[in-house]
PDB file of C-alpha atoms in Angstrom:
ATOM      1  CA  MET A   1      67.149  31.371  44.056  1.00 90.00           C
ATOM      2  CA  HIS A   2      63.653  30.086  43.492  1.00 93.00           C
ATOM      3  CA  TYR A   3      62.350  27.438  41.235  1.00 93.00           C
ATOM      4  CA  SER A   4      58.588  26.647  40.754  1.00 93.00           C
ATOM      5  CA  GLN A   5      56.946  23.814  38.955  1.00 90.00           C
ATOM      6  CA  ARG A   6      53.338  22.667  38.809  1.00 88.00           C
ATOM      7  CA  TYR A   7      52.252  19.298  40.128  1.00 85.00           C
ATOM      8  CA  ASP A   8      49.439  18.721  37.655  1.00 79.00           C
ATOM      9  CA  PRO A   9      50.266  19.185  34.818  1.00 78.00           C
ATOM     10  CA  ASN A  10      53.910  18.493  35.614  1.00 86.00           C
ATOM     11  CA  VAL A  11      55.327  21.573  33.844  1.00 88.00           C
ATOM     12  CA  PHE A  12      57.821  24.328  34.608  1.00 91.00           C
ATOM     13  CA  GLN A  13      56.443  27.597  35.867  1.00 93.00           C
ATOM     14  CA  ASP A  14      58.965  30.015  37.149  1.00 94.00           C
ATOM     15  CA  PHE A  15      62.602  30.572  37.879  1.00 95.00           C
ATOM     16  CA  ASN A  16      64.386  33.605  39.464  1.00 96.00           C
ATOM     17  CA  ILE A  17      67.561  34.590  41.234  1.00 97.00           C
ATOM     18  CA  ASN A  18      67.394  37.033  44.154  1.00 97.00           C
ATOM     19  CA  GLY A  19      69.439  38.697  46.757  1.00 97.00           C
ATOM     20  CA  ARG A  20      69.085  41.100  49.678  1.00 97.00           C
ATOM     21  CA  ALA A  21      71.361  43.021  52.031  1.00 97.00           C
ATOM     22  CA  ASN A  22      70.148  44.929  55.216  1.00 97.00           C
ATOM     23  CA  THR A  23      72.050  46.823  57.800  1.00 96.00           C
ATOM     24  CA  THR A  24      71.452  48.957  60.941  1.00 94.00           C
ATOM     25  CA  PHE A  25      73.747  51.816  62.000  1.00 93.00           C
ATOM     26  CA  SER A  26      73.819  51.345  65.701  1.00 87.00           C
ATOM     27  CA  LYS A  27      74.657  54.854  66.668  1.00 87.00           C
ATOM     28  CA  GLN A  28      71.909  56.525  64.556  1.00 89.00           C
ATOM     29  CA  PHE A  29      69.511  53.496  64.857  1.00 92.00           C
ATOM     30  CA  PHE A  30      68.966  53.988  61.049  1.00 95.00           C
ATOM     31  CA  SER A  31      68.046  50.815  59.106  1.00 97.00           C
ATOM     32  CA  THR A  32      68.329  50.418  55.362  1.00 97.00           C
ATOM     33  CA  GLY A  33      68.538  47.611  52.719  1.00 98.00           C
ATOM     34  CA  ILE A  34      68.560  46.863  49.085  1.00 98.00           C
ATOM     35  CA  GLY A  35      67.359  43.882  47.022  1.00 98.00           C
ATOM     36  CA  PHE A  36      67.263  42.578  43.510  1.00 98.00           C
ATOM     37  CA  GLN A  37      65.507  39.789  41.546  1.00 97.00           C
ATOM     38  CA  LEU A  38      66.271  38.397  38.042  1.00 97.00           C
ATOM     39  CA  GLU A  39      63.859  36.225  36.004  1.00 96.00           C
ATOM     40  CA  PRO A  40      66.174  35.131  33.178  1.00 96.00           C
ATOM     41  CA  LEU A  41      63.647  32.603  31.761  1.00 95.00           C
ATOM     42  CA  LEU A  42      60.083  32.989  30.374  1.00 95.00           C
ATOM     43  CA  THR A  43      57.426  32.672  33.187  1.00 95.00           C
ATOM     44  CA  TYR A  44      54.400  30.401  32.494  1.00 94.00           C
ATOM     45  CA  ASP A  45      51.333  31.919  34.352  1.00 94.00           C
ATOM     46  CA  PHE A  46      48.618  29.367  34.683  1.00 94.00           C
ATOM     47  CA  PHE A  47      46.336  31.524  36.706  1.00 93.00           C
ATOM     48  CA  GLU A  48      45.847  34.742  34.779  1.00 95.00           C
ATOM     49  CA  PRO A  49      43.908  33.135  31.813  1.00 95.00           C
ATOM     50  CA  ARG A  50      41.368  31.901  34.403  1.00 94.00           C
ATOM     51  CA  THR A  51      40.734  28.788  32.359  1.00 93.00           C
ATOM     52  CA  TYR A  52      42.111  25.327  33.194  1.00 90.00           C
ATOM     53  CA  GLY A  53      45.023  24.122  30.939  1.00 88.00           C
ATOM     54  CA  ARG A  54      45.752  27.630  29.505  1.00 93.00           C
ATOM     55  CA  PHE A  55      48.637  29.784  30.399  1.00 94.00           C
ATOM     56  CA  TYR A  56      50.263  33.128  29.588  1.00 96.00           C
ATOM     57  CA  THR A  57      54.059  33.500  29.101  1.00 95.00           C
ATOM     58  CA  TYR A  58      55.426  36.848  30.293  1.00 89.00           C
ATOM     59  CA  PRO A  59      58.996  37.967  29.454  1.00 94.00           C
ATOM     60  CA  THR A  60      62.136  37.945  31.219  1.00 97.00           C
ATOM     61  CA  ASN A  61      62.476  40.850  33.648  1.00 97.00           C
ATOM     62  CA  SER A  62      64.497  42.281  36.504  1.00 98.00           C
ATOM     63  CA  SER A  63      63.620  44.286  39.608  1.00 98.00           C
ATOM     64  CA  PHE A  64      65.435  46.335  42.247  1.00 98.00           C
ATOM     65  CA  ASP A  65      64.259  47.746  45.585  1.00 98.00           C
ATOM     66  CA  TYR A  66      65.564  49.989  48.324  1.00 98.00           C
ATOM     67  CA  TRP A  67      64.076  50.660  51.840  1.00 98.00           C
ATOM     68  CA  PHE A  68      64.985  52.682  54.926  1.00 97.00           C
ATOM     69  CA  SER A  69      63.701  53.294  58.491  1.00 97.00           C
ATOM     70  CA  SER A  70      64.745  56.096  60.789  1.00 96.00           C
ATOM     71  CA  ASP A  71      65.182  56.133  64.622  1.00 95.00           C
ATOM     72  CA  TYR A  72      61.773  55.188  66.318  1.00 93.00           C
ATOM     73  CA  ARG A  73      63.006  56.615  69.650  1.00 92.00           C
ATOM     74  CA  LYS A  74      62.573  60.101  68.347  1.00 94.00           C
ATOM     75  CA  ARG A  75      59.281  61.880  68.174  1.00 95.00           C
ATOM     76  CA  PHE A  76      59.308  62.064  64.422  1.00 97.00           C
ATOM     77  CA  ALA A  77      60.453  59.066  62.285  1.00 97.00           C
ATOM     78  CA  LEU A  78      60.236  58.262  58.683  1.00 98.00           C
ATOM     79  CA  ASP A  79      60.046  54.931  56.755  1.00 98.00           C
ATOM     80  CA  GLY A  80      60.118  54.528  53.042  1.00 98.00           C
ATOM     81  CA  ASN A  81      60.918  52.223  50.057  1.00 98.00           C
ATOM     82  CA  ILE A  82      61.055  52.261  46.309  1.00 98.00           C
ATOM     83  CA  PHE A  83      60.701  49.302  43.929  1.00 98.00           C
ATOM     84  CA  TYR A  84      61.377  49.186  40.157  1.00 98.00           C
ATOM     85  CA  ARG A  85      60.718  46.296  37.829  1.00 98.00           C
ATOM     86  CA  ASP A  86      61.635  46.338  34.030  1.00 97.00           C
ATOM     87  CA  PHE A  87      60.340  43.798  31.572  1.00 97.00           C
ATOM     88  CA  ASN A  88      61.925  42.782  28.328  1.00 95.00           C
ATOM     89  CA  GLU A  89      59.202  44.511  26.339  1.00 92.00           C
ATOM     90  CA  ASN A  90      58.906  47.987  24.901  1.00 88.00           C
ATOM     91  CA  ASN A  91      57.691  50.471  27.570  1.00 91.00           C
ATOM     92  CA  ARG A  92      56.539  47.819  30.058  1.00 96.00           C
ATOM     93  CA  ASN A  93      57.659  48.471  33.719  1.00 97.00           C
ATOM     94  CA  ASN A  94      56.346  48.791  37.295  1.00 98.00           C
ATOM     95  CA  VAL A  95      57.327  51.556  39.771  1.00 98.00           C
ATOM     96  CA  ASN A  96      56.210  51.404  43.345  1.00 98.00           C
ATOM     97  CA  PHE A  97      57.146  53.740  46.237  1.00 97.00           C
ATOM     98  CA  ARG A  98      56.047  54.254  49.744  1.00 98.00           C
ATOM     99  CA  VAL A  99      56.518  56.875  52.307  1.00 98.00           C
ATOM    100  CA  SER A 100      55.384  56.605  55.982  1.00 98.00           C
ATOM    101  CA  PRO A 101      56.042  59.354  58.452  1.00 98.00           C
ATOM    102  CA  ARG A 102      55.221  58.696  62.104  1.00 97.00           C
ATOM    103  CA  PHE A 103      54.769  61.360  64.967  1.00 97.00           C
ATOM    104  CA  ARG A 104      54.532  60.748  68.698  1.00 95.00           C
ATOM    105  CA  ALA A 105      52.993  63.885  70.173  1.00 93.00           C
ATOM    106  CA  ASN A 106      53.397  62.620  73.755  1.00 93.00           C
ATOM    107  CA  ASN A 107      53.312  59.364  75.600  1.00 91.00           C
ATOM    108  CA  LYS A 108      49.503  59.110  74.967  1.00 94.00           C
ATOM    109  CA  LEU A 109      48.985  60.285  71.367  1.00 95.00           C
ATOM    110  CA  PHE A 110      50.627  58.682  68.296  1.00 95.00           C
ATOM    111  CA  PHE A 111      50.097  59.253  64.618  1.00 97.00           C
ATOM    112  CA  VAL A 112      51.212  57.170  61.562  1.00 98.00           C
ATOM    113  CA  PHE A 113      50.587  58.209  57.894  1.00 98.00           C
ATOM    114  CA  ASN A 114      51.222  55.698  55.094  1.00 98.00           C
ATOM    115  CA  SER A 115      51.140  56.567  51.365  1.00 98.00           C
ATOM    116  CA  GLN A 116      51.860  54.049  48.797  1.00 98.00           C
ATOM    117  CA  ASN A 117      51.833  54.540  45.023  1.00 97.00           C
ATOM    118  CA  ASP A 118      52.023  51.894  42.310  1.00 98.00           C
ATOM    119  CA  PHE A 119      52.309  52.627  38.590  1.00 97.00           C
ATOM    120  CA  LYS A 120      52.134  49.706  36.109  1.00 98.00           C
ATOM    121  CA  ARG A 121      52.919  50.827  32.518  1.00 97.00           C
ATOM    122  CA  ASP A 122      51.711  48.573  29.676  1.00 96.00           C
ATOM    123  CA  ASP A 123      50.608  45.952  32.166  1.00 96.00           C
ATOM    124  CA  ILE A 124      48.979  42.943  30.617  1.00 96.00           C
ATOM    125  CA  GLY A 125      46.092  40.910  32.053  1.00 96.00           C
ATOM    126  CA  TYR A 126      42.893  39.031  31.528  1.00 97.00           C
ATOM    127  CA  VAL A 127      39.763  40.942  30.395  1.00 96.00           C
ATOM    128  CA  ASN A 128      37.257  38.569  28.939  1.00 95.00           C
ATOM    129  CA  ASN A 129      36.451  35.035  27.639  1.00 95.00           C
ATOM    130  CA  VAL A 130      34.140  34.844  24.583  1.00 93.00           C
ATOM    131  CA  GLU A 131      33.290  31.378  23.126  1.00 90.00           C
ATOM    132  CA  ASN A 132      36.589  29.961  24.573  1.00 90.00           C
ATOM    133  CA  GLN A 133      38.594  32.762  23.157  1.00 95.00           C
ATOM    134  CA  ILE A 134      40.672  34.438  25.882  1.00 97.00           C
ATOM    135  CA  PHE A 135      41.304  38.141  25.607  1.00 97.00           C
ATOM    136  CA  PHE A 136      44.004  40.051  27.342  1.00 97.00           C
ATOM    137  CA  GLY A 137      44.308  43.899  27.698  1.00 96.00           C
ATOM    138  CA  ILE A 138      47.293  46.181  27.581  1.00 96.00           C
ATOM    139  CA  ARG A 139      46.688  48.842  30.173  1.00 96.00           C
ATOM    140  CA  ASP A 140      48.187  51.465  32.448  1.00 97.00           C
ATOM    141  CA  VAL A 141      47.270  50.727  35.994  1.00 97.00           C
ATOM    142  CA  LYS A 142      47.634  53.432  38.720  1.00 96.00           C
ATOM    143  CA  THR A 143      47.005  52.579  42.478  1.00 97.00           C
ATOM    144  CA  LEU A 144      47.228  54.881  45.451  1.00 97.00           C
ATOM    145  CA  THR A 145      46.668  53.861  49.083  1.00 98.00           C
ATOM    146  CA  ASN A 146      46.580  56.404  51.853  1.00 98.00           C
ATOM    147  CA  THR A 147      46.231  55.254  55.402  1.00 98.00           C
ATOM    148  CA  LEU A 148      46.147  57.426  58.609  1.00 98.00           C
ATOM    149  CA  THR A 149      46.287  55.640  62.055  1.00 98.00           C
ATOM    150  CA  ASN A 150      45.861  57.483  65.265  1.00 96.00           C
ATOM    151  CA  THR A 151      46.109  55.917  68.663  1.00 96.00           C
ATOM    152  CA  TYR A 152      45.339  57.582  72.095  1.00 97.00           C
ATOM    153  CA  THR A 153      46.134  55.722  75.274  1.00 96.00           C
ATOM    154  CA  PHE A 154      44.188  56.902  78.245  1.00 95.00           C
ATOM    155  CA  THR A 155      45.773  54.391  80.783  1.00 93.00           C
ATOM    156  CA  ASN A 156      47.607  51.128  80.547  1.00 91.00           C
ATOM    157  CA  ARG A 157      44.248  49.331  80.270  1.00 93.00           C
ATOM    158  CA  MET A 158      42.226  51.773  78.154  1.00 96.00           C
ATOM    159  CA  ALA A 159      42.791  53.049  74.552  1.00 97.00           C
ATOM    160  CA  VAL A 160      41.188  54.285  71.427  1.00 97.00           C
ATOM    161  CA  SER A 161      42.390  53.942  67.908  1.00 97.00           C
ATOM    162  CA  LEU A 162      41.272  55.556  64.639  1.00 98.00           C
ATOM    163  CA  ARG A 163      42.156  54.173  61.184  1.00 98.00           C
ATOM    164  CA  ILE A 164      41.216  56.000  57.938  1.00 98.00           C
ATOM    165  CA  ARG A 165      42.112  54.295  54.700  1.00 98.00           C
ATOM    166  CA  HIS A 166      41.504  55.281  51.017  1.00 98.00           C
ATOM    167  CA  TYR A 167      42.357  52.753  48.192  1.00 98.00           C
ATOM    168  CA  TRP A 168      42.087  54.174  44.720  1.00 97.00           C
ATOM    169  CA  SER A 169      42.986  52.157  41.609  1.00 96.00           C
ATOM    170  CA  GLU A 170      42.432  52.978  37.874  1.00 95.00           C
ATOM    171  CA  ALA A 171      43.130  50.884  34.761  1.00 95.00           C
ATOM    172  CA  VAL A 172      43.050  52.520  31.356  1.00 95.00           C
ATOM    173  CA  TYR A 173      43.172  50.041  28.411  1.00 96.00           C
ATOM    174  CA  ALA A 174      45.105  50.979  25.234  1.00 95.00           C
ATOM    175  CA  ARG A 175      44.378  47.797  23.140  1.00 94.00           C
ATOM    176  CA  TYR A 176      43.404  44.165  23.374  1.00 97.00           C
ATOM    177  CA  GLN A 177      44.996  40.850  22.224  1.00 96.00           C
ATOM    178  CA  LEU A 178      44.107  37.213  21.925  1.00 97.00           C
ATOM    179  CA  LEU A 179      45.759  34.595  24.099  1.00 97.00           C
ATOM    180  CA  ALA A 180      47.296  31.872  21.806  1.00 96.00           C
ATOM    181  CA  GLU A 181      47.711  28.287  22.721  1.00 94.00           C
ATOM    182  CA  ASP A 182      51.369  28.648  23.188  1.00 93.00           C
ATOM    183  CA  GLY A 183      50.861  31.422  25.785  1.00 94.00           C
ATOM    184  CA  SER A 184      51.777  34.291  23.488  1.00 95.00           C
ATOM    185  CA  LEU A 185      49.519  37.221  22.390  1.00 95.00           C
ATOM    186  CA  GLU A 186      48.106  37.780  18.965  1.00 95.00           C
ATOM    187  CA  ASN A 187      46.430  40.744  17.381  1.00 95.00           C
ATOM    188  CA  THR A 188      42.656  40.845  17.475  1.00 94.00           C
ATOM    189  CA  ASN A 189      39.676  42.946  16.421  1.00 93.00           C
ATOM    190  CA  TYR A 190      38.118  42.652  19.753  1.00 94.00           C
ATOM    191  CA  GLN A 191      36.864  46.025  20.947  1.00 91.00           C
ATOM    192  CA  ASN A 192      35.205  46.857  24.304  1.00 92.00           C
ATOM    193  CA  ASN A 193      35.519  49.338  27.184  1.00 92.00           C
ATOM    194  CA  HIS A 194      37.158  47.701  30.186  1.00 94.00           C
ATOM    195  CA  ASP A 195      38.449  50.893  31.799  1.00 94.00           C
ATOM    196  CA  VAL A 196      37.731  50.767  35.561  1.00 94.00           C
ATOM    197  CA  ASN A 197      38.022  53.255  38.432  1.00 94.00           C
ATOM    198  CA  PHE A 198      37.726  51.489  41.839  1.00 95.00           C
ATOM    199  CA  ASN A 199      37.718  53.168  45.255  1.00 96.00           C
ATOM    200  CA  ALA A 200      37.435  51.782  48.786  1.00 97.00           C
ATOM    201  CA  PHE A 201      37.095  54.115  51.704  1.00 97.00           C
ATOM    202  CA  ASN A 202      37.099  52.797  55.268  1.00 98.00           C
ATOM    203  CA  ILE A 203      36.974  54.324  58.791  1.00 98.00           C
ATOM    204  CA  ASP A 204      37.513  52.122  61.864  1.00 98.00           C
ATOM    205  CA  LEU A 205      37.115  53.535  65.385  1.00 98.00           C
ATOM    206  CA  VAL A 206      37.974  51.094  68.132  1.00 98.00           C
ATOM    207  CA  TYR A 207      37.705  51.548  71.822  1.00 98.00           C
ATOM    208  CA  VAL A 208      39.351  49.003  74.066  1.00 97.00           C
ATOM    209  CA  TRP A 209      39.050  48.618  77.884  1.00 96.00           C
ATOM    210  CA  ASN A 210      40.778  45.871  79.809  1.00 94.00           C
ATOM    211  CA  PHE A 211      38.566  46.237  82.949  1.00 89.00           C
ATOM    212  CA  ALA A 212      39.923  43.053  84.624  1.00 88.00           C
ATOM    213  CA  PRO A 213      42.752  40.494  84.223  1.00 85.00           C
ATOM    214  CA  GLY A 214      41.882  38.642  81.038  1.00 85.00           C
ATOM    215  CA  SER A 215      38.645  40.561  80.486  1.00 91.00           C
ATOM    216  CA  GLU A 216      38.028  43.099  77.789  1.00 94.00           C
ATOM    217  CA  MET A 217      35.224  45.185  76.378  1.00 96.00           C
ATOM    218  CA  THR A 218      35.600  46.462  72.745  1.00 97.00           C
ATOM    219  CA  ILE A 219      33.372  48.993  70.963  1.00 97.00           C
ATOM    220  CA  VAL A 220      33.858  49.242  67.197  1.00 98.00           C
ATOM    221  CA  TRP A 221      32.308  51.713  64.727  1.00 98.00           C
ATOM    222  CA  LYS A 222      32.994  50.999  61.007  1.00 97.00           C
ATOM    223  CA  ASN A 223      32.219  53.074  57.954  1.00 97.00           C
ATOM    224  CA  ALA A 224      32.731  51.606  54.496  1.00 97.00           C
ATOM    225  CA  ILE A 225      32.336  52.911  50.892  1.00 96.00           C
ATOM    226  CA  LEU A 226      32.929  50.771  47.811  1.00 95.00           C
ATOM    227  CA  GLN A 227      32.627  52.503  44.470  1.00 92.00           C
ATOM    228  CA  ASP A 228      33.587  51.562  40.963  1.00 90.00           C
ATOM    229  CA  ASP A 229      32.675  52.902  37.561  1.00 87.00           C
ATOM    230  CA  LYS A 230      34.333  53.614  34.188  1.00 84.00           C
ATOM    231  CA  ASP A 231      34.946  57.291  34.789  1.00 81.00           C
ATOM    232  CA  ILE A 232      38.658  58.082  34.892  1.00 82.00           C
ATOM    233  CA  TYR A 233      39.759  60.967  37.031  1.00 80.00           C
ATOM    234  CA  LEU A 234      43.079  62.786  36.586  1.00 77.00           C
ATOM    235  CA  ASN A 235      42.578  64.765  39.807  1.00 86.00           C
ATOM    236  CA  TYR A 236      42.805  62.954  43.195  1.00 89.00           C
ATOM    237  CA  PHE A 237      40.502  65.353  45.027  1.00 89.00           C
ATOM    238  CA  ASN A 238      37.720  65.165  42.276  1.00 89.00           C
ATOM    239  CA  ASN A 239      37.856  61.425  42.593  1.00 90.00           C
ATOM    240  CA  PHE A 240      37.826  61.439  46.386  1.00 91.00           C
ATOM    241  CA  ARG A 241      34.880  63.849  46.499  1.00 90.00           C
ATOM    242  CA  ASN A 242      32.928  61.571  44.039  1.00 90.00           C
ATOM    243  CA  THR A 243      33.767  58.578  46.390  1.00 91.00           C
ATOM    244  CA  LEU A 244      32.436  60.320  49.518  1.00 91.00           C
ATOM    245  CA  GLU A 245      29.128  60.986  47.628  1.00 91.00           C
ATOM    246  CA  SER A 246      28.647  57.286  47.096  1.00 92.00           C
ATOM    247  CA  PRO A 247      26.407  55.106  49.211  1.00 93.00           C
ATOM    248  CA  GLN A 248      28.033  53.958  52.457  1.00 94.00           C
ATOM    249  CA  ILE A 249      27.674  51.348  55.148  1.00 96.00           C
ATOM    250  CA  ASN A 250      27.834  52.025  58.930  1.00 97.00           C
ATOM    251  CA  SER A 251      28.048  49.418  61.715  1.00 97.00           C
ATOM    252  CA  ILE A 252      28.539  49.373  65.391  1.00 97.00           C
ATOM    253  CA  SER A 253      29.528  46.375  67.397  1.00 97.00           C
ATOM    254  CA  LEU A 254      30.117  45.577  71.033  1.00 97.00           C
ATOM    255  CA  LYS A 255      32.242  42.667  72.372  1.00 96.00           C
ATOM    256  CA  LEU A 256      32.512  41.674  75.966  1.00 94.00           C
ATOM    257  CA  LEU A 257      35.014  39.104  77.007  1.00 93.00           C
ATOM    258  CA  TYR A 258      35.060  38.120  80.640  1.00 88.00           C
ATOM    259  CA  TYR A 259      37.588  35.756  82.170  1.00 85.00           C
ATOM    260  CA  LEU A 260      36.197  33.357  84.921  1.00 78.00           C
ATOM    261  CA  ASP A 261      38.595  31.607  87.230  1.00 73.00           C
ATOM    262  CA  TYR A 262      37.409  28.061  87.947  1.00 65.00           C
ATOM    263  CA  LEU A 263      38.802  27.941  91.535  1.00 67.00           C
ATOM    264  CA  ASN A 264      37.292  31.281  92.508  1.00 68.00           C
ATOM    265  CA  VAL A 265      33.914  30.244  91.117  1.00 62.00           C
ATOM    266  CA  ARG A 266      34.103  26.977  92.974  1.00 68.00           C
ATOM    267  CA  ASN A 267      34.907  28.823  96.225  1.00 68.00           C
ATOM    268  CA  VAL A 268      31.897  31.061  95.848  1.00 65.00           C
ATOM    269  CA  PHE A 269      29.514  28.184  95.499  1.00 68.00           C
ATOM    270  CA  LYS A 270      31.063  26.399  98.414  1.00 68.00           C
ATOM    271  CA  LYS A 271      30.196  29.441 100.584  1.00 63.00           C
TER     272      LYS A 271
END
């Protein structure tokens, strides 16, 4: 159970009831769990309007989630979870699911792939403030995050890791409404194009060498692409190709950390 109230102004904000049950089957080393959350009262969101003193009330809702994780001792293992949230409004819901296979090729080479999908149908959020009139938009939001991590261990003191991540989020607006003083939404003639397509693509290559006790050398190469526009893509690969054609930033850094033992240094100077 969770209860939230603001300090200033001293007003109610949120209340929910939640529960969770997890278990691990010892013979199979398989873990799984379920959870739920109920919000039986209206929630007062003082942050989404982005204006002090204003708030948005979103409806009662309930959510459910399930997760699992297989035996990590095996060369191939699989993690996953699914989340569903339903609002007391027509067609408004949120579905999120994740799948993450992992493969250990040998004692030196290890791969983990993580794919997370999030779909918000008839999501509601802030879009603009015009002459103290706050406008919200009703939108469908699709977010996909793919991450591939690869680690190769040369020795117990030397390793290299590669992390490739692509984050893609699209918001397509159906209509707009005006935020009233009581936190509800009213019809409006406001028209604008707030559709957005945002991509973030990152590559991190990290080499680590522990060349002495407490001493480490790290070489890092980073590649980053940030791209956003109003072009909505239905095909993942077309969107990904457009992202790779955008301007990118590359950086290389070297960090050397050397541990000096005070007693050893003092003995050297005494000699």
